[in-house]
Structure formats: C-alpha cells, structure tokens
Amino acid sequence: MLLIDKYAYTNRLTNTNPYIKFAIVVIALAMATITTNIYINLSILIIMSMLTTVVAGIPINKYFKLLFIPSTFLVLSILTILISISRVDIYAWRIEIFNYYIGITESALQESILLSTRVFAAMASTFFLGLTTPLNNIIRVLKKMYLSNVLIELLVLIYRFIFIFLKEAMEIHTGQELKFGYSNMKNSLRSTGLLISSLFTRLILRYRDMVVILECKLYDGEFKIGD
Amino acid sequence: MIKVESLEYKYKDGTKALKNVNIDLDKGNIIGIIGSNGSGKSTLFLNILGILRPSKGTIKYNNIPLKYDKKSLRNYRKEVTMVFQDPEKQLFYSRVYDDIAFALRNLNVSEDEIRKKVELILDRVKAMDLKEKPTHFLSYGQKKRVTIGGAMVVDSNVILLDEPTSGLDPAMSEEVMSIIKDLSNEKKLVVSSHDMDFIYEVCDYVYIISKGEILGEGIPEEIFLKSKLLKDAGLDKPWLVKIHEYLGIPLVKNENELLKNKLIKESI
Ligand SMILES: Nc1ncnc2c1ncn2[C@@H]1O[C@H](COP(=O)(O)OP(=O)(O)OP(=O)(O)O)[C@@H](O)[C@H]1O
Ligand SMILES: [Mg+2]
C-alpha cells in the first residue's frame, strides 16, 4: 500500500535534481492547461509516461494500475459533458425517446477529447513527480518557492497520515476477514461499521503517539529538510 | 542526575499505573527497570520524559523539579530522550538518513555536520548499509536499530530505552546489547525489559516494579538471588543465576566469563 512512497525512494531518478524535475513538470502542466491542441497533450502524456516507466523504471503494469484509479472519476465526469438531452435534434449521434433526443454533439465530442487528453497529460505529469521524487525533495523545492511553513507542515502531516490511515485500515480489515467478518452481506455491513469506528479511535491514538514522537525529536513547528 | 520522588500516576480512566515510586538514576550507569506486562514501565518512562504529568510526586533533573511549559520541556528533551517500545511509531520519515537527521535538523545543525554525525551513528548501530533505504522496508530488528540511532544522534545525557530487545531474535538481541554497552560509555541509560538474561548482563543497578510499585532494588548479582521478590513480581531468573543456584557454579556476569572461568572448567 506504500507503493508510491516505495517507488519514490527506489526508482532510477530518485536522486536526480528535484528542481529540474519540478521545472519539467510545471512546464508540462502549463502547456497542458493552455494548449487546445490534443497532439501536444498526447505528446506530454507519452513523454511523461515514458519518463516514469522507461527512464525511472517504475513497472509498467503498476503504473497503469495507478493511472487507472483517477481515470474512473475522469470517465464519469467526461460522460456528463459528452452526453446531453434536448428537444431539438442538434446531435451527430443520438437516440430518440418520447420526443426527446439523447446524444452527442460534434462540439461536445471535441471538447471531451481535448479535456481527456489534457487531464491525462496533467495526471501523467504529476505522477511523474510523485512517483520519482521523495517527499523531502519535493519539500525542498516548495521551500525554495517560499511556500508558507503552515502549508508545508500540512503537506507532510497529510502525507504521513495517508499511510497511517491505510495501514491501520488494512490491519483491521485483515483481522476482520480472518474472523469471517465479510462472509456475507449482513456481516460485511456490520464489519464495515466496526472498521470505521475502530479506525477512528486508532487514528486518534496514532496521532497522539506521533505528537509525542515529534516532541522527542525536538520538532518545533517547522519541518526542516536542510539543503 | 534524575530523581523520581514519590511518584504517583493515575490514567484518566482511573487506572493507578504508578504508586509511590522512588528512583535514583545516580545509582548506576545502566539502570534496569524490570516488571511483567502492565506493571507500569512505559508509564514510568513517559513520566520521566515529562510527557505524562505525575498526579503526585516530582521528577527532578539535576535537583530541579521538572517544569512543564513548552520551552523548559524542549530544553529538557535535549538532555533526556527516549527510544520507544514500538519502532513503527517512532519512525517519521521514509528514508533512514532523513529520519536519523530529523532531530538534528530541528536543532538547526548544519547539513555538513549532520552528514558526519549521521554516518557516525549509522556505523555505531551497524546500519550503514540501510542509509538510503526506505524505513518501511526494514525488518523489525533493523527498525529498532535505526530508532536507537535516532535517539543517539542528539547529544543527550540520558536515554530511556523501553524494551529494546522485545521481538528480536537472539542474534539481533546480542547486537542491540553491544550497542547499548558501547553507548553507556558516554551516556546514562535506563532500560526497561522483561528479558531477565539481558538485564542481568547489561545493567549495573536494577529496580523491580510490579503493579505500579517498586518492590525492590539493588545490583543484579544481589537482586536476582531474591527468589520471593522475583516471584511476587512475576519474573523469572536469569539463566546464569539459575545455574549458579542449581549447580553451585560461581556467579558470573555473562556467558564469556562463564566459559573462561577456571574454577568452572575444573569442576566440569
Ligand atoms: N492510556 C492508558 N489509559 C488507561 N490505562 C492505561 C493506559 N496506558 C496504560 N494503562 C494501564 O497502566 C498500566 C501500566 O501500563 P504500562 O504500559 O505502563 O505497562 P508496561 O510495564 O509498560 O507493560 P508492557 O511490558 O506490556 O509494555 C496497565 O495496567 C495498563 O493497562
Ligand atoms: Mg511498556
């Protein structure tokens, strides 16, 4: 479950200058946002995927799995842009039900394609940064950009807590599964409820532990990462 | 150095975890706190560290009672630090190097110096090959060594080690033991454990705690002969003490001495 972190620390670009990586990604993101040319977007997508898989050495199947997760959201939102309902037939492709037309217009299609390529280009760019750069290096860049300490602190803690959250959730889930907590519908519902409530208490405990640890490590409200 | 005077601690739910505890860390260089599960060892450590605040009694550092404001505590923790029981919770960063460097960075030590210090520490806890590794790939024993390194790196005077050998295999325990012995040359150490062999070998003064109370104290060669005391505390005897009692072999401090001892060789 610590997949992203694992790759960030073990890929072939881990120690590449983070400023360069950051700059590449920012330029790619800017281009993807500004351009209305789908070929530019597709090139960004291809280049970034290549950088991540071929150059940095992230396994391709894992990479696609990771890309797939946000893709489901993308598909849902694109569908709502793509398909519309109207009384008049303005569509390039449509079906007719009770005097209404449900279909896809030429312009909606173009817009959807542009949007999808843009989103994928942007996703591949951020994945490139996230998968090849350890958190500390990202912070280093953000600090150079004078991002406020509060935001950096939030970032570090959220990042830390995502892992704690997933780990605790998985531990509880495995425990429940071993006790046949998910053997049927009724059990599953009850187990899920239990999982959520015990996850909550465990996270509070973990949070308290973490505060103690941070104090012992003389943390004083700012994550210092050195230069 | 640190004195614990008539300490009492009650958890919010009413559990009286410590009752009238008196401890003087000047009595030895590696002090052992032994007790069965739930006897109050961790609670005691958290009190000494100033994380929990005693319900009654005081903790004194250099004869001055602890102050609990933020600044005093921060200064205190530069002097007194702790290695927690569960290494998982103690590792904060995902890279061994960053995790050990964390406290130094918080003290605004320069990166050059940090590099030197971290390397030195990695060498001392025999974790040089782990330097660039992500912390979540480490085995339990490796994590334990890295967390000890993380505590060593600050030049504190006292380190509290809560169960440093629990969950370790014999070889790893042995390694942790040698790290602790090495460390004791420059720092005062307080070690909690229910591993009697380990405590017997490394400690030079021992407190026995049971149900939140100190049942007895003394140097290991004496305290471990008190059968009733140990039984009351639910503890076993170190094997070296056992063979001394059962077989009449002279009492020695560790296996090496046992093997070298002429008298023993002759009697076998
Ligand atoms: N947060 C808490 N709230 C209430 N009671 C607690 C809490 N933490 C510990 N206790 C209780 O305080 C007593 C002492 O616990 P403590 O963790 O100090 O024991 P320990 O000697 O460290 O045990 P172990 O060897 O298992 O680590 C136990 O009875 C325990 O149940
Ligand atoms: Mg404990």
PDB file of C-alpha atoms in Angstrom, chain A residues 2 5-7 9-10 15 135-136 139-140 156-157 159-160 163 167 206 208-210 212-220 222-227, chain B residues 12 46 49 51 73-74 77-78 81-82 84 88-95 98-99 102-103 105-108 111 115 132 134 136-137 143 150 154:
ATOM      1  CA  LEU A   2       3.030   2.224   0.400  1.00  0.00           C
ATOM      2  CA  ASP A   5       6.474   6.049  -1.444  1.00  0.00           C
ATOM      3  CA  LYS A   6       8.359   2.893  -2.243  1.00  0.00           C
ATOM      4  CA  TYR A   7       8.869   3.903  -5.860  1.00  0.00           C
ATOM      5  CA  TYR A   9      12.676   6.174  -2.970  1.00  0.00           C
ATOM      6  CA  THR A  10      13.861   3.385  -5.220  1.00  0.00           C
ATOM      7  CA  ASN A  15      18.407  11.392  -6.760  1.00  0.00           C
ATOM      8  CA  LEU A 135       8.757  13.800  -0.215  1.00  0.00           C
ATOM      9  CA  ASN A 136      11.760  15.538   1.290  1.00  0.00           C
ATOM     10  CA  ILE A 139       9.509  19.975   0.206  1.00  0.00           C
ATOM     11  CA  ARG A 140      12.943  21.297  -0.645  1.00  0.00           C
ATOM     12  CA  VAL A 156       3.963  16.490   5.411  1.00  0.00           C
ATOM     13  CA  LEU A 157       1.390  15.526   8.015  1.00  0.00           C
ATOM     14  CA  TYR A 159       1.233  12.568   3.578  1.00  0.00           C
ATOM     15  CA  ARG A 160       2.265  10.783   6.769  1.00  0.00           C
ATOM     16  CA  PHE A 163      -0.007   5.950   5.142  1.00  0.00           C
ATOM     17  CA  LYS A 167      -2.076   0.727   7.210  1.00  0.00           C
ATOM     18  CA  ARG A 206      -1.684   7.181  16.443  1.00  0.00           C
ATOM     19  CA  ARG A 208      -1.217  11.238  19.956  1.00  0.00           C
ATOM     20  CA  ASP A 209       1.768   8.923  19.611  1.00  0.00           C
ATOM     21  CA  MET A 210       3.002  10.969  16.720  1.00  0.00           C
ATOM     22  CA  VAL A 212       4.883  12.607  21.433  1.00  0.00           C
ATOM     23  CA  ILE A 213       7.467  11.379  18.945  1.00  0.00           C
ATOM     24  CA  LEU A 214       7.686  14.758  17.268  1.00  0.00           C
ATOM     25  CA  GLU A 215       8.267  16.367  20.654  1.00  0.00           C
ATOM     26  CA  CYS A 216      11.024  13.903  21.463  1.00  0.00           C
ATOM     27  CA  LYS A 217      12.647  14.715  18.154  1.00  0.00           C
ATOM     28  CA  LEU A 218      12.588  18.363  19.154  1.00  0.00           C
ATOM     29  CA  TYR A 219      10.176  19.384  16.439  1.00  0.00           C
ATOM     30  CA  ASP A 220       9.185  22.995  16.889  1.00  0.00           C
ATOM     31  CA  GLU A 222       8.569  23.656  11.160  1.00  0.00           C
ATOM     32  CA  PHE A 223       9.682  20.718   9.062  1.00  0.00           C
ATOM     33  CA  LYS A 224      13.286  21.407   8.316  1.00  0.00           C
ATOM     34  CA  ILE A 225      14.822  19.465   5.491  1.00  0.00           C
ATOM     35  CA  GLY A 226      18.224  21.021   5.175  1.00  0.00           C
ATOM     36  CA  ASP A 227      19.819  21.922   1.873  1.00  0.00           C
TER      37      ASP A 227
ATOM     38  CA  LYS B  12      -7.871   9.263  33.051  1.00  0.00           C
ATOM     39  CA  LEU B  46       6.636   8.722  29.937  1.00  0.00           C
ATOM     40  CA  LEU B  49      10.244  12.229  29.949  1.00  0.00           C
ATOM     41  CA  ILE B  51       5.085  13.571  28.529  1.00  0.00           C
ATOM     42  CA  LEU B  73      10.361  20.669  28.195  1.00  0.00           C
ATOM     43  CA  ARG B  74      12.090  21.220  24.884  1.00  0.00           C
ATOM     44  CA  ARG B  77      14.443  16.734  25.999  1.00  0.00           C
ATOM     45  CA  LYS B  78      17.749  17.794  24.582  1.00  0.00           C
ATOM     46  CA  THR B  81      15.395  11.344  25.318  1.00  0.00           C
ATOM     47  CA  MET B  82      13.740   8.015  24.726  1.00  0.00           C
ATOM     48  CA  PHE B  84      10.006   3.836  22.312  1.00  0.00           C
ATOM     49  CA  GLU B  88       6.931   1.564  13.814  1.00  0.00           C
ATOM     50  CA  LYS B  89       5.525   4.551  15.604  1.00  0.00           C
ATOM     51  CA  GLN B  90       8.848   6.185  16.088  1.00  0.00           C
ATOM     52  CA  LEU B  91       9.979   6.388  12.509  1.00  0.00           C
ATOM     53  CA  PHE B  92       8.719   9.572  10.978  1.00  0.00           C
ATOM     54  CA  TYR B  93      10.426   9.939   7.646  1.00  0.00           C
ATOM     55  CA  SER B  94      10.535   7.368   4.913  1.00  0.00           C
ATOM     56  CA  ARG B  95      14.272   7.374   4.472  1.00  0.00           C
ATOM     57  CA  ASP B  98      16.287  11.669   6.973  1.00  0.00           C
ATOM     58  CA  ASP B  99      14.785  10.013   9.984  1.00  0.00           C
ATOM     59  CA  PHE B 102      15.388  14.807  11.845  1.00  0.00           C
ATOM     60  CA  ALA B 103      16.243  15.865  15.408  1.00  0.00           C
ATOM     61  CA  ARG B 105      17.710  19.492  11.662  1.00  0.00           C
ATOM     62  CA  ASN B 106      15.264  20.641  14.299  1.00  0.00           C
ATOM     63  CA  LEU B 107      18.245  21.908  16.237  1.00  0.00           C
ATOM     64  CA  ASN B 108      19.451  23.808  13.168  1.00  0.00           C
ATOM     65  CA  GLU B 111      23.977  19.879   6.841  1.00  0.00           C
ATOM     66  CA  ARG B 115      26.101  14.204   7.445  1.00  0.00           C
ATOM     67  CA  GLU B 132      19.332   5.137   1.765  1.00  0.00           C
ATOM     68  CA  PRO B 134      13.008   3.469   2.864  1.00  0.00           C
ATOM     69  CA  HIS B 136       9.153   0.699   5.767  1.00  0.00           C
ATOM     70  CA  PHE B 137      11.301  -1.894   4.028  1.00  0.00           C
ATOM     71  CA  LYS B 143      13.900  -0.577  12.562  1.00  0.00           C
ATOM     72  CA  GLY B 150      17.634   8.416  16.007  1.00  0.00           C
ATOM     73  CA  VAL B 154      21.199  14.167  19.796  1.00  0.00           C
TER      74      VAL B 154
END
